[in-house]
Amino acid sequence: MTAQVDYLVVVFTATSGASGDLLGSDEKELVQLVWQLVDVKNKKLGKVNELLIKPDLSDLTEEKEEEDVVEESVEQENGSGADCVYKAPSIDKALNMFHLQLTNEVNSAGAGTSVCLCTDGQLHIRQVIHPEAASKNILVPDCFYSFFDLRKEFKKHFPAPDLKALNVHTMAESLGIPVDVPTMWDPSATLDPSVPLPAEVATKQLQLMSSVVLALLSEPFCHTFSNPERVNEKFESGTCSKMEKVCDNTVIRARGLPWQSSDQDIARFFRGLNIAKGGVALCLNAQGRRNGEALVRFVSEEHRELALQRHKHHMGNRYIEVYKATGEDFLKIAGGTSHEVAMFLSREDQIIVRMRGLPFTATHEQVLAFFSPEDELKETCPVSGGKDGILFVRYPDGRPTGDAFVLFACEEHAQCALRKHKEILGKRYIELFKSTAAEVQQVLNRYSSTPLISVAPAPLMPVLPTMSLLPPPGGVRDCLRLRGLPYTASIEDILTFLGEFTQDIRPHGVHMVLNQQGRPSGDCFIQMTSAERALQASQRLHKHVMSSQRGANSRYVEVFPCSAEEMGLVLMGGSLSHTHTHTHTRSRSGTGLSPPPCLSPPSYSFTPAPPVLPPEAAAALYPPIGQVVLAPRPLPPGHAYYPASAQLYMNYAAYYPSPPGSPNTLGFFPSPSSIASPGGLVRMPGLTYNSNGVKELINAVQGYQNPAESVSLLSSSLIGQCSSSEAPLMSLPALMTKPGGQYLDLTLL
């Protein structure tokens, strides 16, 4: 609509709640609708029409009903027409009556047929009529899908810094229209806009709006009302590229959505506001399930600000939280780069259904037969496009994930398909959900991209043999090891489990142990303030049950005290094996609890080996594990559950509660620039790591004084009987004598 319309319908609405700039923000129902017809060509005004609307009492709570009873008694005492409220039509009948009376009045005038509404701001149409009609599943007449914003039309002649600063009173003063201030409601003078608007004020506001319209139509302005505001009738699904630029001021995050809600349900919640094409993206959790959140992209910042006013409005029985978000957040969820997905989603007006739990061997033919079985007793819902309407989700290496998306031509076929939820395909039952284009993008992006937690590659050359990693006996057991945690347990669950002992945890002292795939291993280490509190916690909490907030499973947890060296060894990717130990005591400080298999006993029964390096050189080359793991380092800024400390006693990363993944391999220790004793470094690939091999190596190196001599004499010699692997760099002031078992390739470094 570009040409000027024949008639303008000046409309004013009032709810049972807030008014002014807060109109519609409290989700109160529409109770009054007032309008007046304006003949644009002849510059004449029609009669003022008013409709009182009866609120839906079935949706009111007991508290609201009590308030209505009090208001009724006051109205009856004042002699007001309380009976008129009960005789008033409901909102669906009132909207139809408005459309019918308006049509009759325009036809009786006979000067033209084009009609458009005109309101003071956006709230009356976008925040009052459309949201309430959508929540009550009421069909809104077509005339409510286009309207003129009187404030924007006025601003074309009188520039104003902010549309919110404009109101009918200020517009009338600028145009020189006399205003009866004592009897006129001035929104700028209202201290509390949450107070309901008096009923008689609506008519006076409407008459003043009509006067402003006539003033704009007359000279010297001769304003033309063209290009009205539009309200989208339906949400258009579509795709979004990661290369697209999304403005930060157009995106919101909605939380608390029902898990079964679709993009159309979210668009219905924001009815009246224009959502961009494909602008609803449902968020998924780490397991690929919807987490009750969605990112919504609007066409402009103005619509986004109106969406933020719907914070804690209701979708069914649940209230929805609405917050600001960024364009980057939206692209992370909805953006895609796959050409295959773009082709799959290129068909418009298609209903998408997601399949979960498919057999890994499922084919296109089996999926087609699942929805269109040959058995006449079962419902048939043909897939749109046949094989082209099925998209299997795969890992980057081509392995199937068990998910697929299927297209259906109409809503009827989609609903028929959803009724097959949990039917059997092959030997597995299939879960079916109504999906969206953004969810397709998100699932494909999740499976086709690199894992969230990367797996560190194995080091090219280990630095220390396994035996030298064992912590020295007699360490202070001021740490706790929790074993057997639920795999869904979080830091909060662990703190709840510890109870009163939480206050004895050192700052940044909770460390989750993850496996090489970045998944929880069921173990956790906790640094306590003292060995006494660690012992008391183990005695009190051993084999107590821990529950997880993120899962229904609960498990009993084993709690043992351990030393910082033992904790550091496990966090550095090592293990404490004691298959060689048989003579240690089985009691733990008199508690009667057996130590866990991976924790060290009080003593070790190792055969003493002759020293290879002087103590000073050995300390410089191989620092104790406790010094490496617990070496102080500055604490980077970040959120902590406990008061921040000046130093962080971990060597691998980040801050409390825990890094994304515990290191699973041992890194290189810094080598000293020089060694106190004379000698050289020799690399020996193929050396085994068992204790016998190390003993033979130590015995073999004695007797040689020159590293070059050792290389020439011992190259390709045999030692040990185990599989080959690379040995560390060894300092050899002496050389081997009787190697045997496996050839060694010695290289002088």
XYZ file of C-alpha atoms in Angstrom:
749
model
C 0.000 0.000 0.000
C 1.854 3.073 -1.279
C -0.994 5.457 -2.165
C -2.872 7.360 0.503
C -5.828 5.468 1.968
C -9.428 6.673 1.831
C -10.195 6.189 5.521
C -8.176 6.089 8.696
C -9.538 4.296 11.752
C -8.092 5.887 14.874
C -7.967 3.123 17.500
C -7.273 3.222 21.231
C -7.190 0.208 23.569
C -7.105 -0.225 27.332
C -6.352 -3.273 29.466
C -7.118 -4.115 33.062
C -3.480 -3.435 33.935
C -0.736 -1.004 33.030
C -1.111 1.828 30.535
C 1.106 4.277 28.692
C 4.563 2.932 27.797
C 3.917 -0.219 29.870
C 0.749 -1.156 28.015
C 0.674 -4.922 27.511
C 3.864 -5.600 29.485
C 1.929 -7.114 32.409
C -0.032 -9.559 30.188
C -3.394 -8.205 31.381
C -6.483 -8.693 29.219
C -8.071 -6.208 26.848
C -11.159 -4.586 28.412
C -11.915 -1.554 26.203
C -11.713 -0.833 22.479
C -12.529 2.678 21.189
C -12.310 3.865 17.577
C -13.320 6.726 15.266
C -13.416 6.851 11.447
C -11.565 9.694 9.672
C -12.463 10.611 6.074
C -9.049 11.480 4.609
C -10.286 13.209 1.439
C -13.046 15.270 3.022
C -11.216 15.671 6.360
C -14.278 14.705 8.356
C -14.660 12.696 11.549
C -17.162 9.930 12.141
C -18.818 8.988 15.394
C -16.920 7.622 18.371
C -17.499 3.882 18.887
C -16.777 1.999 22.081
C -16.729 -1.683 22.944
C -16.343 -3.059 26.465
C -14.802 -6.534 26.504
C -15.472 -9.143 29.143
C -12.317 -10.792 30.517
C -12.038 -14.562 30.469
C -12.847 -15.493 34.063
C -11.736 -19.104 33.556
C -8.138 -17.944 33.290
C -8.213 -15.836 36.430
C -6.703 -17.058 39.671
C -8.500 -16.896 42.998
C -6.578 -13.757 43.840
C -7.758 -12.019 40.671
C -11.337 -13.128 41.298
C -11.236 -11.595 44.778
C -9.997 -8.316 43.284
C -12.824 -8.347 40.728
C -15.408 -8.910 43.493
C -14.078 -5.879 45.365
C -14.193 -3.765 42.202
C -17.773 -4.890 41.485
C -18.932 -3.895 44.950
C -17.356 -0.455 44.539
C -18.980 0.021 41.135
C -22.388 -0.979 42.456
C -22.081 1.454 45.368
C -21.144 4.236 42.953
C -24.057 3.388 40.687
C -21.814 2.543 37.700
C -22.884 0.106 35.040
C -21.376 -3.083 36.413
C -24.011 -5.081 34.544
C -22.610 -3.741 31.268
C -19.324 -5.505 31.936
C -21.025 -8.864 32.308
C -23.154 -8.280 29.226
C -20.066 -7.277 27.211
C -18.823 -9.706 24.550
C -15.661 -11.778 24.832
C -12.570 -10.704 22.910
C -13.219 -12.918 19.867
C -16.766 -11.612 19.472
C -15.629 -8.043 20.166
C -13.011 -8.159 17.391
C -15.565 -9.523 14.926
C -18.083 -6.858 15.982
C -15.418 -4.179 15.459
C -14.728 -5.453 11.937
C -18.424 -5.681 11.082
C -19.330 -2.202 12.358
C -16.307 -0.679 10.639
C -17.220 -2.308 7.316
C -20.809 -1.081 7.548
C -19.727 2.469 8.361
C -17.269 2.583 5.449
C -19.866 1.198 3.023
C -22.441 3.726 4.172
C -20.008 6.596 3.566
C -19.458 5.479 -0.037
C -16.453 7.726 -0.679
C -13.900 4.878 -1.002
C -13.010 1.436 0.199
C -9.362 1.431 1.356
C -9.147 1.503 5.168
C -6.218 1.328 7.582
C -5.919 1.575 11.345
C -3.985 4.341 13.094
C -2.735 4.050 16.676
C -0.604 6.030 19.106
C 2.545 3.893 19.018
C 3.046 0.173 18.454
C 1.733 -1.224 21.716
C -2.004 -1.271 21.030
C -1.701 -3.641 18.060
C 1.535 -5.529 18.665
C 1.501 -5.900 22.454
C -2.204 -6.089 23.279
C -4.451 -7.433 20.530
C -2.198 -9.956 18.759
C -0.574 -11.553 21.840
C -3.890 -12.077 23.637
C -5.547 -13.433 20.485
C -2.634 -15.848 19.956
C -2.716 -17.103 23.549
C -6.461 -17.776 23.237
C -6.252 -19.223 19.685
C -8.477 -16.467 18.288
C -8.441 -15.559 14.608
C -7.730 -11.841 14.246
C -9.508 -9.929 11.423
C -7.324 -8.887 8.509
C -7.596 -5.192 9.325
C -5.354 -5.675 12.383
C -2.356 -6.778 10.287
C -1.562 -3.265 8.999
C -1.671 0.080 10.793
C -0.099 3.523 10.910
C 1.965 4.591 13.881
C 0.876 8.172 14.572
C 4.148 8.911 16.356
C 6.239 7.943 13.316
C 3.986 9.933 10.978
C 4.259 12.980 13.259
C 8.052 12.602 13.431
C 8.315 13.104 9.660
C 7.371 16.749 10.205
C 8.624 17.307 13.756
C 11.891 15.450 14.345
C 12.034 14.007 17.846
C 14.991 12.336 19.536
C 12.987 9.368 20.781
C 9.590 7.974 19.864
C 8.994 6.984 23.477
C 9.163 10.656 24.452
C 6.221 11.414 22.166
C 2.583 11.135 23.224
C -0.713 12.583 22.105
C -0.430 15.493 24.531
C 2.977 16.666 23.248
C 1.928 16.188 19.615
C -1.189 18.313 20.163
C 0.845 21.084 21.784
C 3.308 21.090 18.858
C 0.432 21.410 16.381
C -1.267 24.180 18.371
C -4.322 22.098 19.249
C -5.991 23.291 22.474
C -5.903 20.673 25.206
C -8.158 20.634 28.240
C -5.390 19.746 30.712
C -7.493 19.285 33.880
C -9.737 16.689 32.232
C -7.197 15.214 29.847
C -4.931 12.368 30.805
C -1.308 13.271 30.229
C 0.957 10.176 30.146
C 4.020 12.311 30.869
C 2.410 13.485 34.108
C 1.475 9.975 35.281
C 3.787 8.922 38.047
C 2.836 5.260 38.028
C 2.054 3.852 34.552
C 1.175 0.510 36.131
C -2.121 2.037 37.334
C -5.063 1.055 35.059
C -6.342 3.804 32.788
C -9.719 5.277 33.802
C -12.486 4.262 31.379
C -13.591 7.805 30.480
C -10.048 8.846 29.570
C -9.909 6.490 26.549
C -12.562 8.471 24.694
C -10.806 11.791 25.338
C -7.496 10.313 24.191
C -9.149 9.068 20.999
C -10.659 12.473 20.218
C -7.302 14.184 20.710
C -5.622 11.630 18.389
C -8.250 12.354 15.712
C -7.547 16.075 16.027
C -3.831 15.429 15.495
C -4.608 13.361 12.368
C -6.777 16.130 10.920
C -4.063 18.703 11.649
C -1.502 16.594 9.765
C -3.863 16.183 6.787
C -4.562 19.905 6.567
C -2.302 22.676 5.388
C 0.534 23.459 5.781
C 1.521 19.804 6.304
C -0.808 18.024 3.845
C 0.580 14.742 5.128
C 0.136 11.561 3.104
C -0.493 8.364 5.042
C 1.261 5.650 3.014
C 3.437 2.577 3.687
C 1.795 1.369 6.905
C 3.360 -0.914 9.491
C 2.913 -4.623 8.773
C 2.357 -7.534 11.139
C 3.555 -10.900 9.874
C 0.701 -13.377 9.630
C 2.972 -16.429 9.925
C 6.550 -17.301 10.656
C 8.702 -18.192 7.643
C 11.288 -20.904 8.163
C 14.605 -20.708 6.352
C 18.346 -21.155 6.560
C 21.094 -18.883 7.794
C 24.708 -18.866 6.661
C 27.591 -18.509 9.105
C 28.933 -15.787 6.826
C 25.801 -13.676 7.301
C 26.056 -10.614 9.511
C 23.471 -10.515 12.301
C 22.986 -7.302 14.273
C 23.391 -7.718 18.029
C 20.400 -5.454 18.697
C 17.935 -7.809 16.990
C 18.468 -11.064 18.947
C 16.959 -12.284 22.226
C 17.289 -15.488 24.240
C 14.112 -17.154 25.517
C 14.421 -19.565 28.451
C 12.002 -21.963 30.130
C 10.361 -23.236 26.941
C 8.524 -26.568 27.020
C 10.855 -29.196 25.562
C 8.297 -30.183 22.909
C 7.775 -26.621 21.638
C 8.554 -25.933 17.977
C 9.621 -22.804 16.135
C 5.972 -22.094 15.301
C 5.086 -22.249 19.007
C 7.812 -19.726 19.789
C 6.644 -17.490 16.939
C 3.125 -17.692 18.371
C 4.450 -16.533 21.744
C 5.923 -13.447 20.033
C 2.867 -12.888 17.808
C 2.542 -9.282 16.755
C 6.317 -8.866 16.421
C 8.057 -9.562 13.118
C 10.616 -12.368 13.324
C 13.207 -12.575 10.558
C 12.993 -15.454 8.101
C 14.419 -18.518 9.805
C 14.939 -16.423 12.934
C 13.993 -19.045 15.545
C 16.812 -21.362 16.647
C 16.131 -24.009 19.291
C 19.165 -24.721 21.481
C 20.372 -28.257 22.149
C 22.323 -29.623 25.108
C 25.449 -31.770 24.970
C 23.323 -34.883 24.413
C 21.574 -33.339 21.402
C 18.273 -32.769 23.210
C 16.458 -29.465 23.489
C 17.343 -27.630 26.677
C 14.353 -25.278 26.879
C 16.133 -22.298 25.330
C 15.846 -20.601 21.958
C 17.461 -17.671 20.185
C 15.078 -15.436 18.242
C 16.114 -12.885 15.644
C 13.758 -9.974 14.868
C 13.667 -7.685 11.854
C 14.636 -4.563 13.792
C 15.805 -3.278 17.147
C 12.347 -1.832 17.801
C 10.727 -5.265 17.674
C 13.460 -6.702 19.862
C 12.779 -4.060 22.541
C 9.093 -4.959 22.450
C 10.022 -8.648 22.804
C 12.012 -7.885 25.957
C 8.815 -6.469 27.477
C 7.320 -9.973 27.301
C 9.696 -11.183 29.990
C 7.905 -13.771 32.168
C 4.823 -13.879 29.963
C 3.189 -17.287 29.804
C 3.267 -20.067 27.234
C 0.560 -22.360 28.498
C 1.255 -22.903 32.192
C 4.914 -21.883 32.006
C 6.377 -18.409 32.126
C 9.136 -17.609 29.646
C 12.206 -15.570 30.497
C 13.421 -13.193 27.784
C 16.950 -11.764 27.766
C 19.233 -9.937 25.371
C 21.570 -11.956 23.146
C 24.060 -11.244 20.383
C 24.266 -11.991 16.698
C 27.267 -14.226 17.360
C 25.142 -16.331 19.707
C 22.529 -16.755 16.992
C 25.052 -17.747 14.313
C 26.600 -20.363 16.607
C 23.217 -22.083 16.803
C 21.536 -21.410 13.458
C 24.428 -20.721 11.090
C 25.411 -23.430 8.620
C 27.897 -24.029 5.856
C 26.857 -27.422 4.480
C 25.641 -27.404 0.877
C 23.797 -30.665 1.494
C 21.785 -29.089 4.313
C 21.052 -25.998 2.216
C 19.664 -28.181 -0.566
C 17.625 -30.205 1.908
C 16.115 -27.057 3.445
C 15.657 -25.192 0.172
C 12.096 -26.454 -0.202
C 9.674 -24.080 1.446
C 6.393 -24.966 3.170
C 7.795 -28.328 4.241
C 7.294 -29.830 7.713
C 10.467 -31.304 9.243
C 10.386 -34.336 11.552
C 13.475 -35.523 13.410
C 14.140 -39.241 13.915
C 16.347 -40.420 16.790
C 17.585 -43.884 17.674
C 17.856 -45.280 14.152
C 19.873 -48.463 13.640
C 23.281 -47.623 12.236
C 22.498 -49.806 9.224
C 19.225 -48.003 8.401
C 18.721 -47.120 4.723
C 16.497 -44.724 2.798
C 14.228 -47.601 1.786
C 13.708 -48.665 5.416
C 12.795 -45.129 6.460
C 10.329 -44.804 3.565
C 8.792 -48.156 4.508
C 8.579 -47.032 8.143
C 6.338 -44.089 7.239
C 4.485 -45.791 4.373
C 4.152 -49.452 5.346
C 2.617 -52.009 3.027
C 0.322 -53.161 5.819
C -3.074 -51.601 5.130
C -3.911 -51.558 8.833
C -1.245 -48.956 9.565
C -1.387 -45.245 8.756
C 0.477 -44.020 5.708
C 2.304 -40.676 5.636
C 4.392 -40.375 2.464
C 7.739 -38.617 2.694
C 7.967 -35.520 0.529
C 10.389 -36.088 -2.349
C 11.075 -39.733 -1.576
C 14.766 -40.353 -0.874
C 15.552 -36.657 -1.384
C 13.325 -35.875 1.589
C 15.525 -37.865 4.003
C 18.754 -36.478 5.469
C 20.910 -38.824 7.558
C 23.212 -37.224 10.134
C 26.753 -38.579 10.050
C 30.088 -38.044 11.719
C 32.928 -36.473 9.701
C 34.274 -39.954 8.898
C 30.901 -41.018 7.456
C 29.677 -43.131 10.367
C 25.929 -42.733 11.082
C 24.859 -41.091 14.335
C 21.407 -42.655 14.523
C 19.660 -39.368 13.693
C 17.829 -38.342 10.531
C 15.513 -35.569 9.333
C 12.498 -36.228 7.135
C 10.360 -33.780 5.107
C 6.571 -33.929 4.834
C 4.452 -31.912 2.446
C 1.719 -30.799 4.855
C 0.813 -30.609 8.513
C -1.598 -33.540 8.198
C 1.143 -35.891 7.005
C 3.508 -34.628 9.711
C 0.983 -35.268 12.478
C 0.355 -38.730 11.062
C 4.103 -39.383 11.133
C 4.438 -38.178 14.722
C 1.863 -40.754 15.800
C 4.474 -43.408 14.949
C 6.545 -42.224 17.898
C 8.392 -45.167 19.508
C 7.379 -47.674 16.853
C 9.962 -50.292 15.881
C 12.336 -50.036 12.937
C 14.564 -53.069 12.755
C 15.181 -53.931 16.395
C 15.014 -50.416 17.844
C 12.189 -48.070 18.729
C 12.345 -44.681 17.007
C 11.761 -41.319 18.678
C 10.037 -38.700 16.525
C 9.957 -34.948 17.114
C 8.736 -31.990 15.147
C 11.867 -30.101 14.141
C 12.993 -26.823 12.586
C 15.478 -25.682 9.972
C 17.679 -24.140 12.671
C 17.732 -27.428 14.575
C 18.831 -29.239 11.425
C 21.705 -26.792 11.080
C 22.643 -27.129 14.731
C 22.643 -30.933 14.737
C 24.681 -31.099 11.527
C 27.143 -28.518 12.864
C 27.515 -30.415 16.121
C 28.363 -33.739 14.511
C 30.378 -32.461 11.563
C 32.657 -30.125 13.508
C 35.593 -30.985 15.735
C 34.810 -32.259 19.245
C 34.256 -29.686 21.951
C 37.055 -31.174 24.067
C 40.040 -32.062 21.964
C 42.021 -35.181 22.785
C 45.666 -34.321 23.333
C 47.991 -36.417 21.162
C 50.465 -38.731 22.793
C 53.886 -37.134 23.261
C 56.553 -37.986 20.741
C 58.905 -39.007 23.526
C 58.026 -39.584 27.187
C 60.362 -37.931 29.601
C 60.288 -40.159 32.650
C 59.797 -43.899 32.983
C 56.793 -45.102 34.928
C 58.786 -46.200 37.944
C 60.239 -42.756 38.564
C 56.747 -41.240 38.651
C 55.733 -43.038 41.806
C 55.425 -40.554 44.662
C 57.658 -41.013 47.676
C 56.074 -42.737 50.661
C 55.065 -40.905 53.767
C 53.404 -37.883 52.146
C 50.810 -35.862 54.056
C 47.352 -37.161 53.137
C 45.565 -33.805 53.108
C 43.570 -34.505 49.928
C 40.465 -36.537 49.214
C 39.787 -38.861 46.349
C 36.136 -39.473 45.418
C 35.621 -42.585 43.329
C 32.447 -43.812 41.655
C 30.789 -40.435 41.007
C 27.710 -40.328 38.759
C 28.872 -39.393 35.277
C 26.413 -36.458 35.277
C 27.692 -35.101 38.605
C 28.653 -31.428 38.584
C 30.766 -29.314 40.921
C 27.610 -28.239 42.749
C 26.648 -31.889 43.331
C 30.086 -32.586 44.835
C 29.861 -29.573 47.138
C 26.389 -30.662 48.257
C 27.716 -34.165 48.945
C 30.581 -32.840 51.098
C 28.197 -30.789 53.221
C 29.949 -29.273 56.242
C 33.375 -30.205 54.864
C 32.920 -27.735 52.009
C 34.375 -24.970 54.154
C 37.606 -26.978 54.533
C 38.313 -27.072 50.781
C 41.267 -25.024 49.642
C 40.628 -22.264 47.083
C 40.369 -23.802 43.640
C 40.763 -27.220 45.226
C 38.204 -29.342 43.334
C 39.622 -31.220 40.341
C 37.524 -33.462 38.095
C 39.355 -36.306 36.339
C 38.357 -36.793 32.711
C 39.264 -39.608 30.358
C 40.969 -39.199 26.987
C 37.610 -38.591 25.295
C 36.937 -35.641 27.586
C 34.170 -37.470 29.460
C 33.935 -37.770 33.265
C 35.811 -40.772 34.582
C 33.899 -40.959 37.867
C 36.901 -39.737 39.888
C 37.504 -36.434 41.617
C 40.313 -35.052 43.797
C 39.750 -32.414 46.475
C 42.463 -30.474 48.310
C 41.601 -30.009 51.992
C 43.063 -27.591 54.504
C 44.444 -30.340 56.758
C 45.011 -34.073 56.906
C 42.724 -34.329 59.955
C 39.733 -32.884 58.115
C 40.456 -35.102 55.118
C 40.461 -38.174 57.368
C 37.231 -37.093 59.080
C 35.544 -36.502 55.722
C 36.554 -39.950 54.480
C 35.246 -41.619 57.639
C 31.992 -39.676 57.549
C 31.176 -39.829 53.832
C 32.654 -43.144 52.656
C 30.057 -45.100 50.631
C 27.378 -42.458 51.069
C 25.023 -41.852 48.131
C 25.514 -38.871 45.804
C 22.685 -37.636 43.578
C 23.043 -35.582 40.425
C 20.820 -32.640 39.538
C 21.287 -33.279 35.817
C 20.269 -36.916 35.941
C 17.999 -39.256 37.855
C 20.817 -41.687 38.663
C 22.496 -41.771 42.051
C 25.478 -43.840 43.215
C 27.353 -44.518 46.391
C 30.746 -42.846 46.412
C 33.987 -44.141 47.890
C 35.981 -41.511 49.752
C 39.674 -41.970 50.607
C 42.369 -39.619 51.857
C 45.431 -39.270 49.663
C 48.504 -37.080 49.308
C 49.062 -34.153 46.980
C 51.737 -36.133 45.150
C 49.304 -38.949 44.411
C 46.665 -36.497 43.275
C 49.163 -34.743 41.050
C 50.285 -37.990 39.480
C 46.761 -38.962 38.449
C 45.939 -35.475 37.177
C 49.117 -35.566 35.079
C 47.859 -38.684 33.348
C 49.795 -41.339 35.300
C 48.545 -44.217 37.377
C 49.618 -45.816 40.617
C 50.084 -49.538 40.013
C 50.975 -51.748 42.957
C 50.971 -55.196 41.460
C 54.540 -55.499 42.631
C 53.652 -54.651 46.228
C 52.496 -57.396 48.560
C 53.839 -56.697 52.009
C 52.318 -53.371 52.834
C 49.818 -52.932 55.616
C 46.133 -52.795 54.707
C 44.941 -50.404 57.396
C 44.647 -46.675 56.890
C 45.478 -44.700 60.021
C 43.435 -47.083 62.104
C 40.169 -46.486 60.235
C 39.778 -50.047 59.008
C 39.166 -48.861 55.425
C 41.216 -50.386 52.638
C 43.056 -47.916 50.439
C 41.781 -47.760 46.858
C 43.761 -49.769 44.332
C 45.123 -46.672 42.592
C 46.408 -44.987 45.770
C 49.820 -45.752 47.131
C 50.309 -47.903 50.219
C 52.265 -46.482 53.143
C 55.495 -48.048 51.857
C 57.004 -49.696 48.790
C 59.107 -52.854 48.580
C 61.398 -51.784 45.760
C 64.847 -53.272 45.378
C 67.313 -50.439 45.933
C 69.097 -49.498 42.747
C 72.556 -47.976 42.602
C 72.491 -44.255 41.900
C 73.055 -43.233 38.315
C 73.440 -39.491 38.876
C 74.629 -37.489 41.827
C 71.712 -36.154 43.890
C 72.227 -32.590 42.647
C 72.114 -33.559 38.969
C 69.133 -35.850 39.479
C 67.203 -33.106 41.293
C 67.935 -30.664 38.492
C 66.987 -33.049 35.705
C 63.996 -34.717 37.350
C 62.220 -32.418 39.813
C 59.903 -34.155 42.292
C 56.362 -34.604 40.998
C 54.937 -32.601 43.884
C 57.062 -29.597 42.964
C 55.874 -29.780 39.374
C 52.199 -30.271 40.087
C 51.965 -27.903 43.001
C 54.310 -25.220 41.730
C 52.651 -21.830 42.383
C 51.586 -19.806 39.394
C 49.557 -16.565 39.083
C 45.804 -17.007 39.129
C 44.117 -15.704 35.953
C 40.898 -13.721 36.463
C 37.762 -15.797 36.454
C 34.737 -16.888 38.424
C 35.431 -18.957 41.529
C 33.109 -20.646 43.975
C 35.489 -19.835 46.783
C 37.356 -16.613 47.576
C 40.070 -16.075 44.985
C 43.629 -16.796 46.001
C 46.850 -15.141 44.903
C 48.292 -18.435 43.670
C 46.892 -21.434 41.844
C 48.446 -24.749 42.799
C 47.954 -26.599 39.529
C 50.228 -26.618 36.534
C 47.887 -27.405 33.680
C 45.359 -24.605 33.240
C 42.693 -22.159 34.168
C 40.743 -21.718 37.317
C 38.322 -23.447 39.688
C 36.069 -25.425 39.318
C 38.145 -27.413 36.835
C 39.689 -27.117 33.391
C 37.737 -28.492 30.404
C 39.837 -31.644 30.443
C 42.452 -33.012 32.774
C 45.752 -33.637 30.947
C 45.967 -37.257 29.917
C 49.668 -37.351 29.026
C 52.810 -36.235 30.768
C 54.432 -33.128 29.352
C 58.121 -32.400 29.019
C 60.017 -31.245 32.069
C 62.480 -28.403 31.490
C 66.019 -29.695 31.160
C 68.838 -27.827 32.883
C 71.288 -25.911 30.762
C 74.162 -27.911 32.174
C 74.664 -30.986 34.325
C 76.983 -30.945 37.315
C 78.667 -34.250 36.476
C 80.516 -34.813 33.166
C 78.836 -37.004 30.605
C 76.593 -36.987 27.590
C 73.013 -37.705 26.560
C 72.204 -40.853 24.650
C 68.876 -41.686 23.059
C 67.923 -45.359 23.173
C 64.805 -46.212 21.110
C 63.249 -49.565 21.889
C 63.866 -49.598 25.644
C 61.116 -51.206 27.724
C 59.608 -49.618 30.802
C 59.158 -52.556 33.142
C 61.191 -52.772 36.338
C 63.433 -55.589 35.142
C 64.428 -53.628 32.029
C 65.355 -50.592 34.106
C 67.431 -52.750 36.456
C 69.259 -54.314 33.532
C 69.812 -50.887 32.024
C 71.303 -49.579 35.280
C 73.505 -52.638 35.614
C 74.534 -52.447 31.967
C 75.689 -48.840 31.962
C 78.185 -49.320 34.773
C 81.769 -49.647 33.557
C 81.870 -47.166 30.682
C 83.169 -43.621 31.017
C 82.876 -42.218 27.477
C 79.437 -41.701 25.841
C 80.915 -42.119 22.356
C 82.350 -45.452 23.429
C 78.951 -46.542 24.719
C 77.285 -45.715 21.402
C 79.805 -47.709 19.410
C 79.795 -50.710 21.725
C 76.149 -50.970 22.679
C 74.433 -49.987 19.425
C 72.120 -52.825 18.277
C 72.625 -54.646 21.590
C 69.897 -56.653 23.302
C 68.204 -55.769 26.560
C 64.935 -56.994 28.065
C 62.284 -59.184 26.450
C 59.281 -56.824 26.068
C 57.844 -54.899 23.137
C 59.787 -51.937 21.919
C 59.027 -48.347 22.774
C 61.020 -45.189 22.977
C 63.099 -44.567 26.047
C 63.699 -41.158 27.537
C 66.824 -39.139 27.224
C 69.271 -40.597 29.720
C 72.417 -39.052 31.141
C 75.178 -41.671 30.864
C 78.378 -40.975 32.729
C 78.953 -44.751 32.487
C 77.981 -47.388 29.920
C 76.351 -50.812 29.807
C 78.063 -54.124 30.086
C 75.779 -57.051 29.348
C 72.664 -56.142 27.474
C 70.390 -58.884 26.225
C 66.916 -59.640 24.930
C 66.179 -56.852 22.436
C 68.374 -54.795 20.117
C 68.965 -51.162 21.052
C 69.760 -48.375 18.637
C 71.896 -45.845 20.508
C 72.381 -42.339 19.181
C 74.734 -39.824 20.751
C 72.996 -36.504 21.245
